[in-house]
Every structure is written in structure tokens, then in C-alpha cells.
PDB file of C-alpha atoms in Angstrom:
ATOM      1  CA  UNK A   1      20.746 -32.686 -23.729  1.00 91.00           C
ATOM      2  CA  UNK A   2      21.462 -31.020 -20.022  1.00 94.00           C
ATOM      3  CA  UNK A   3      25.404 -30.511 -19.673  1.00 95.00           C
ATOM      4  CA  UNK A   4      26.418 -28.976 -15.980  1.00 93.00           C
ATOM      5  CA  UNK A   5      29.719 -26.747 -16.347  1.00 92.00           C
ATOM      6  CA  UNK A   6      31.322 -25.305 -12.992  1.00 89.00           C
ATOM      7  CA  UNK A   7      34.052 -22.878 -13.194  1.00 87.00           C
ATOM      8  CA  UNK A   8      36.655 -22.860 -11.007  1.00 81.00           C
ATOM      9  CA  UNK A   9      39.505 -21.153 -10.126  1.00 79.00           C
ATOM     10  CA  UNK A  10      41.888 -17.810  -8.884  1.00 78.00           C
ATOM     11  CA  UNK A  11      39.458 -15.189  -7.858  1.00 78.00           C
ATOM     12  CA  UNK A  12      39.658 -12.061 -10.479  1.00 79.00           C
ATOM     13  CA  UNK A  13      40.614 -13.969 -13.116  1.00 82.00           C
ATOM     14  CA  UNK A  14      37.461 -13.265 -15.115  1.00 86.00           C
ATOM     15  CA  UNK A  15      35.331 -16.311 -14.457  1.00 88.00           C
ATOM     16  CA  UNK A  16      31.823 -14.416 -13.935  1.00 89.00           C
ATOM     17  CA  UNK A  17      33.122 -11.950 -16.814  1.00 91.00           C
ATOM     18  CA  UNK A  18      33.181 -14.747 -19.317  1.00 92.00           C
ATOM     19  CA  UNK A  19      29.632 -16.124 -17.881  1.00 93.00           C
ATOM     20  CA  UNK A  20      28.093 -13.321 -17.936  1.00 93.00           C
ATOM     21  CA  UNK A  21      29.225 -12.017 -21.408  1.00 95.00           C
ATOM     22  CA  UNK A  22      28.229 -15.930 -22.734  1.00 96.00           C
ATOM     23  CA  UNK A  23      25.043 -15.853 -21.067  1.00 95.00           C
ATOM     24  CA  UNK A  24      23.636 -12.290 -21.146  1.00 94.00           C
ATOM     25  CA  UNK A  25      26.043 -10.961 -24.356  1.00 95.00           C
ATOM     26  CA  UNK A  26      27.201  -7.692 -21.750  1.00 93.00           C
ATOM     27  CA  UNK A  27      30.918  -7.168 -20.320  1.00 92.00           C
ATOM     28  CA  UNK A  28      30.773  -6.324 -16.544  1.00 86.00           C
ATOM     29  CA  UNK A  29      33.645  -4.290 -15.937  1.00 82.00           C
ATOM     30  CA  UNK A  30      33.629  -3.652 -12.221  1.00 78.00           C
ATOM     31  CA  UNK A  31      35.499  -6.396 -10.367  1.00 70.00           C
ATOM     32  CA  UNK A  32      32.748  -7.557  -7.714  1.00 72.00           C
ATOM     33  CA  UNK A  33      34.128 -11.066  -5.956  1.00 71.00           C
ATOM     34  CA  UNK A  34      31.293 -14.069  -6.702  1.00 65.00           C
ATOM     35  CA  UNK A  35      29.989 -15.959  -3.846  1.00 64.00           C
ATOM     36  CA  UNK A  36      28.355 -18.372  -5.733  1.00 73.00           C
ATOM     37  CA  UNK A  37      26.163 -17.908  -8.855  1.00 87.00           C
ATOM     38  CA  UNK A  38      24.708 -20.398 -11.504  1.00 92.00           C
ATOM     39  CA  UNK A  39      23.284 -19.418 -15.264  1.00 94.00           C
ATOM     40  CA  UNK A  40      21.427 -21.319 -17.672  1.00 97.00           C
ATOM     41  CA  UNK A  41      21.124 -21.353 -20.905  1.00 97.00           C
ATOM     42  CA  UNK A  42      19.924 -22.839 -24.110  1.00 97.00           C
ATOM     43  CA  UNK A  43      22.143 -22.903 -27.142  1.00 97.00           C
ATOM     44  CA  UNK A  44      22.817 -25.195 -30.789  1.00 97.00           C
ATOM     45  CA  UNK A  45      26.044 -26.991 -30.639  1.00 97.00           C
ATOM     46  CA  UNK A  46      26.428 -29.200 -33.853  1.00 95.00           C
ATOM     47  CA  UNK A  47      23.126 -28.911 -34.560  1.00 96.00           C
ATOM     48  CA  UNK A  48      21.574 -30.079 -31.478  1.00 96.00           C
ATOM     49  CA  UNK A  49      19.828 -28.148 -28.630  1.00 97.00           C
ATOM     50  CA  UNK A  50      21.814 -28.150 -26.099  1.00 96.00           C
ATOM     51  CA  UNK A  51      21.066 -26.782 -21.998  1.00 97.00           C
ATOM     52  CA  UNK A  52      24.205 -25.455 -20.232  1.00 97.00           C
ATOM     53  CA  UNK A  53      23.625 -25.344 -16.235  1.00 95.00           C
ATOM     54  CA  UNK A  54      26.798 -23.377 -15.536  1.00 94.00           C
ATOM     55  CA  UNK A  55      28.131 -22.852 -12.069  1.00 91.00           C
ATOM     56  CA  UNK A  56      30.367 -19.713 -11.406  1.00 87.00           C
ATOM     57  CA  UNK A  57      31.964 -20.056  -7.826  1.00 81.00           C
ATOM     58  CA  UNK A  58      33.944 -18.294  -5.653  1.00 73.00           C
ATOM     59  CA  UNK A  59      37.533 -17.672  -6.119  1.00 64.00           C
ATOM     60  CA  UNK A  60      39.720 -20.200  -3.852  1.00 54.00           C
ATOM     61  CA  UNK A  61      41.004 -18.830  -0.933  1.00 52.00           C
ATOM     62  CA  UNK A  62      44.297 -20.764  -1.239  1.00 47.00           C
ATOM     63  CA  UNK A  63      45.212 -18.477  -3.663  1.00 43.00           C
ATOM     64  CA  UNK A  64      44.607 -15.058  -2.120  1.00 48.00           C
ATOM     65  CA  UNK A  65      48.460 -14.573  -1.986  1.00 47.00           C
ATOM     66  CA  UNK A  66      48.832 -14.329  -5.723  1.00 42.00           C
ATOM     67  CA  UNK A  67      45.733 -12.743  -6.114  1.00 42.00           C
ATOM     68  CA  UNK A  68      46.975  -9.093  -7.540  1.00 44.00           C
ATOM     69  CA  UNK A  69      46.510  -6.892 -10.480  1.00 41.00           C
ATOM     70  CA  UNK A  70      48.442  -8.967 -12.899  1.00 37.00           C
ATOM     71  CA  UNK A  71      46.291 -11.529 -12.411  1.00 43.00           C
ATOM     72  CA  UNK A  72      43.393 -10.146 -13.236  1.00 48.00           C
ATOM     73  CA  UNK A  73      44.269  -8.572 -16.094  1.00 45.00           C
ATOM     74  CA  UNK A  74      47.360 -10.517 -17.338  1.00 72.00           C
ATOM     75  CA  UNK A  75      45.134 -13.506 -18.802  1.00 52.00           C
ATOM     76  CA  UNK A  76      42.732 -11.788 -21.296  1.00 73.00           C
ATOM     77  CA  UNK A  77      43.352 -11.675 -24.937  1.00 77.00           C
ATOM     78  CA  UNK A  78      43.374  -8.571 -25.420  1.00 78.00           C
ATOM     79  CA  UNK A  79      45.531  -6.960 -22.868  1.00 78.00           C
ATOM     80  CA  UNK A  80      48.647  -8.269 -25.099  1.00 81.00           C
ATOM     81  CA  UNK A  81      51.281  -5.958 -23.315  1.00 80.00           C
ATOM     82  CA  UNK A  82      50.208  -7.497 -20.288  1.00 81.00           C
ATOM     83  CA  UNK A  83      51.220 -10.974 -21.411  1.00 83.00           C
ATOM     84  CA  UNK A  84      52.755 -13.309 -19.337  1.00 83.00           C
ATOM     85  CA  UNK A  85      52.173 -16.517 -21.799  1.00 87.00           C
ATOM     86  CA  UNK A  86      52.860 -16.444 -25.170  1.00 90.00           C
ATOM     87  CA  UNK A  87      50.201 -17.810 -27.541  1.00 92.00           C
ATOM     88  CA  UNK A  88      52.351 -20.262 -29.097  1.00 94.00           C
ATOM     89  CA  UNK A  89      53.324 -21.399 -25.695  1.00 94.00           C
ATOM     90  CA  UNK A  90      49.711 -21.984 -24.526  1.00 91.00           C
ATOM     91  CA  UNK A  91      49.445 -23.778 -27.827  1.00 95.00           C
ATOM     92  CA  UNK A  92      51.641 -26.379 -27.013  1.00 95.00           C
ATOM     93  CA  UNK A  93      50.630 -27.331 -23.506  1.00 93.00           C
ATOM     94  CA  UNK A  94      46.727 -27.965 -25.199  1.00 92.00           C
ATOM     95  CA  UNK A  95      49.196 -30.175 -27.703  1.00 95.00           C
ATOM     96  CA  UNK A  96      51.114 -31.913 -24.834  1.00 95.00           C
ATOM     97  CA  UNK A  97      47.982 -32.336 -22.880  1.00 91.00           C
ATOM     98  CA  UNK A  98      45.869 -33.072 -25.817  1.00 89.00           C
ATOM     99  CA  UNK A  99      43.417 -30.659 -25.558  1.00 88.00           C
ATOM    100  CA  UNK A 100      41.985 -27.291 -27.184  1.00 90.00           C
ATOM    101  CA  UNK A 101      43.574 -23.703 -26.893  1.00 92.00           C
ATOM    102  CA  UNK A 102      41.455 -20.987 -27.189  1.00 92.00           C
ATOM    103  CA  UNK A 103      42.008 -17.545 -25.813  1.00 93.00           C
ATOM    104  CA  UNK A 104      38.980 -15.299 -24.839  1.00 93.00           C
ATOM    105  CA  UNK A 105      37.921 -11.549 -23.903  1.00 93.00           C
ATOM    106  CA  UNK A 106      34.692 -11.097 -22.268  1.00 93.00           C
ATOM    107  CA  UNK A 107      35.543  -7.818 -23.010  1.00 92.00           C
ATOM    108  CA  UNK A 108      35.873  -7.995 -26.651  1.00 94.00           C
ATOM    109  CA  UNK A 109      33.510 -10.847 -26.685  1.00 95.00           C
ATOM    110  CA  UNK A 110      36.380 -12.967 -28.489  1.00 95.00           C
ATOM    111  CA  UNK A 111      35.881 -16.316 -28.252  1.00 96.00           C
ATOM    112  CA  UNK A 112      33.462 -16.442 -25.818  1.00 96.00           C
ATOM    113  CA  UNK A 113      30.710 -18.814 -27.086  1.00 96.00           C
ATOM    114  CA  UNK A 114      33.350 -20.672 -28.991  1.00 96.00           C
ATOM    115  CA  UNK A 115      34.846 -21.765 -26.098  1.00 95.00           C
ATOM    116  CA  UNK A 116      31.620 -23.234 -24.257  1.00 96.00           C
ATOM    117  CA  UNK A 117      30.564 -24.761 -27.405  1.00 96.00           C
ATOM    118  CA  UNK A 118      34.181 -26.126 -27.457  1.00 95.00           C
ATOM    119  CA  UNK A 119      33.431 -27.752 -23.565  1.00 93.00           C
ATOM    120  CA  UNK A 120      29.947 -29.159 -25.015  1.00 96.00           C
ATOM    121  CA  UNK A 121      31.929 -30.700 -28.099  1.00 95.00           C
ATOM    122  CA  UNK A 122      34.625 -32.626 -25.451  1.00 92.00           C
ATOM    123  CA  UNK A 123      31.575 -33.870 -23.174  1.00 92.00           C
ATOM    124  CA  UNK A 124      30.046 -35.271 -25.669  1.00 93.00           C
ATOM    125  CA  UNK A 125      33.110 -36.773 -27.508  1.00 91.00           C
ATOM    126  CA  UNK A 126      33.813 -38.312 -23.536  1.00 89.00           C
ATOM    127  CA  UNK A 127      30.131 -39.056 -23.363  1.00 89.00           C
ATOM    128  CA  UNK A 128      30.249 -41.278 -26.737  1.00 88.00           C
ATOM    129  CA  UNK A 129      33.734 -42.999 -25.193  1.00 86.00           C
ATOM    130  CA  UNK A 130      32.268 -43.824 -22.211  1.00 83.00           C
ATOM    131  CA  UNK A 131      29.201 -45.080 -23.664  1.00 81.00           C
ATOM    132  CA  UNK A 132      31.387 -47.064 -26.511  1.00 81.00           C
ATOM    133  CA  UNK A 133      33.702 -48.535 -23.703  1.00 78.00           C
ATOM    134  CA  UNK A 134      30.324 -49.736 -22.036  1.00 70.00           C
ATOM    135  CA  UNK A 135      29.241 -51.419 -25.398  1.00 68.00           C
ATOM    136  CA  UNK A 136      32.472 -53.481 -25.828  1.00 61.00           C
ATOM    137  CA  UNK A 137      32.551 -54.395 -21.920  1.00 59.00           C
ATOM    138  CA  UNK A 138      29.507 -55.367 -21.888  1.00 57.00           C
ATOM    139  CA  UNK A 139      30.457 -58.239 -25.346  1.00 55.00           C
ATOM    140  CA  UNK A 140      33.827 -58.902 -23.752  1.00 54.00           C
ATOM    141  CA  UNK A 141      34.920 -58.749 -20.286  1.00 52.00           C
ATOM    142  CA  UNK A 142      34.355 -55.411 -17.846  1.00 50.00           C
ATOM    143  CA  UNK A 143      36.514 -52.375 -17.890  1.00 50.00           C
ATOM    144  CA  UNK A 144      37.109 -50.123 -15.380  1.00 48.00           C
ATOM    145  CA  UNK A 145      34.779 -46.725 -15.564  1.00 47.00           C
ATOM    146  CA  UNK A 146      36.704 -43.118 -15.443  1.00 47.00           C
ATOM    147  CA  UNK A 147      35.717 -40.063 -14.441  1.00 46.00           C
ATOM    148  CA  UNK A 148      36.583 -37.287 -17.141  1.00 47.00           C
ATOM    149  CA  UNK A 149      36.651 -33.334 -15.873  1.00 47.00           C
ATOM    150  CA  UNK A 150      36.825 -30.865 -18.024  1.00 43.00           C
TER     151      UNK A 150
END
């Protein structure tokens, strides 16, 4: 199964790090801004080959203004006196939005795969959803289709 990830987001917030550290197991530690770049890779999730396509782009320019050193260094695991969210606070916004928390280092390669394996696991629980909800419309009356991004 093919499953296309693009990353988004603030530039220097360690988007290619995380990539590159899932993809080719090194840490890059120079900062070096991303035009665009795109990986693949094949990996077992479950049990079951999977192919990632993953897409690292740029960093938005919208948010060049907040774009400074704590930024890129405030978000990664293991820069905990740099913390500006507390772990049990990022724990419940994933409860309150229903979702996983994980926090990563590329760095010290701490949750790294987990969390791409994690983004498999919720495409193909959405996958299965979708393709249940099409069943049952299909016996009954239709539904409306949705468009999950993760």
C-alpha cells in the first residue's frame, strides 16, 4: 500500500530533520531552509509493507515574523529547558482533539519512526471508515464523502 505524507509548516521547526533522520537514520544539524524535497521509503507497519511518498516543503512565508531561535529549538524533546509546552499539556489537546501525542528528536532519534508509523496507522483506520461508510451507503441511502488530513 502507497500512502503520500506532506509536511507542512513554520520554517526551522525541524521538518527535513525528522525526514531525514526517518528516512536515512542520520541527524542533519546545520539549519539549511528546504525548497522543496520528497523521500521514499519502504517500511512494515502492522505487519504489512507499506510505501511512504513523503513530501518535505518549504517553510510558509506567513510565518517569517515568528520565525526565531526559540522556534527552532523550543519544540524538540530533548531541549527540555527550552520548553514552552508542557508534556501533559500537549497530552490533552491530542485528548480534546482526539488524536495521538507523541514527541520526537531527530536528534536523539526519539520517536521518530514511531510517529510515521503512527500517521500510517490513522490513514488506514480513515481508509477502513471511509470504505465502511461506502458499504452501508451503498445498502441504505448515500452519505456525504469527507476529506480527512492528517
Amino acid at each position: 500500500m502507497v500512502y503520500i505524507f506532506i509536511l507542512v509548516g513554520p520554517g526551522g521547526v525541524g521538518k527535513s530533520c525528522l525526514t531525514i533522520q526517518f528516512i536515512a537514520q542520520r541527524f542533519v544539524d546545520e539549519y539549511d531552509p528546504t525548497l522543496e524535497d520528497s523521500y521514499r521509503k519502504q517500511t512494515t507497519v502492522d505487519n504489512e509493507e507499506c510505501l511512504l511518498d513523503i513530501y518535505d516543503t518549504a517553510g510558509q512565508e506567513d510565518f517569517s515574523a515568528v520565525r526565531d531561535q526559540y522556534m527552532r529549538t523550543g519544540n524538540k524533546c530533548d531541549l527540555q529547558d527550552f520548553r514552552e509546552v508542557s508534556t501533559a499539556d500537549g497530552e490533552e489537546l491530542a485528548r480534546k482533539l482526539n488524536c495521538k501525542f507523541l514527541e520526537t528528536s531527530a536528534k536523539e532519534r526519539i520517536n521518530v519512526s514511531e510517529a510515521f508509523h503512527e500517521l500510517v496507522k490513522e490513514v488506514k483506520k480513515a481508509r477502513s471508515n471511509s470504505q465502511n461508510q461506502t458499504d452501508h451507503s451503498e445498502t441504505h441511502h448515500k452519505k456525504k464523502r469527507s476529506c480527512v488530513l492528517l
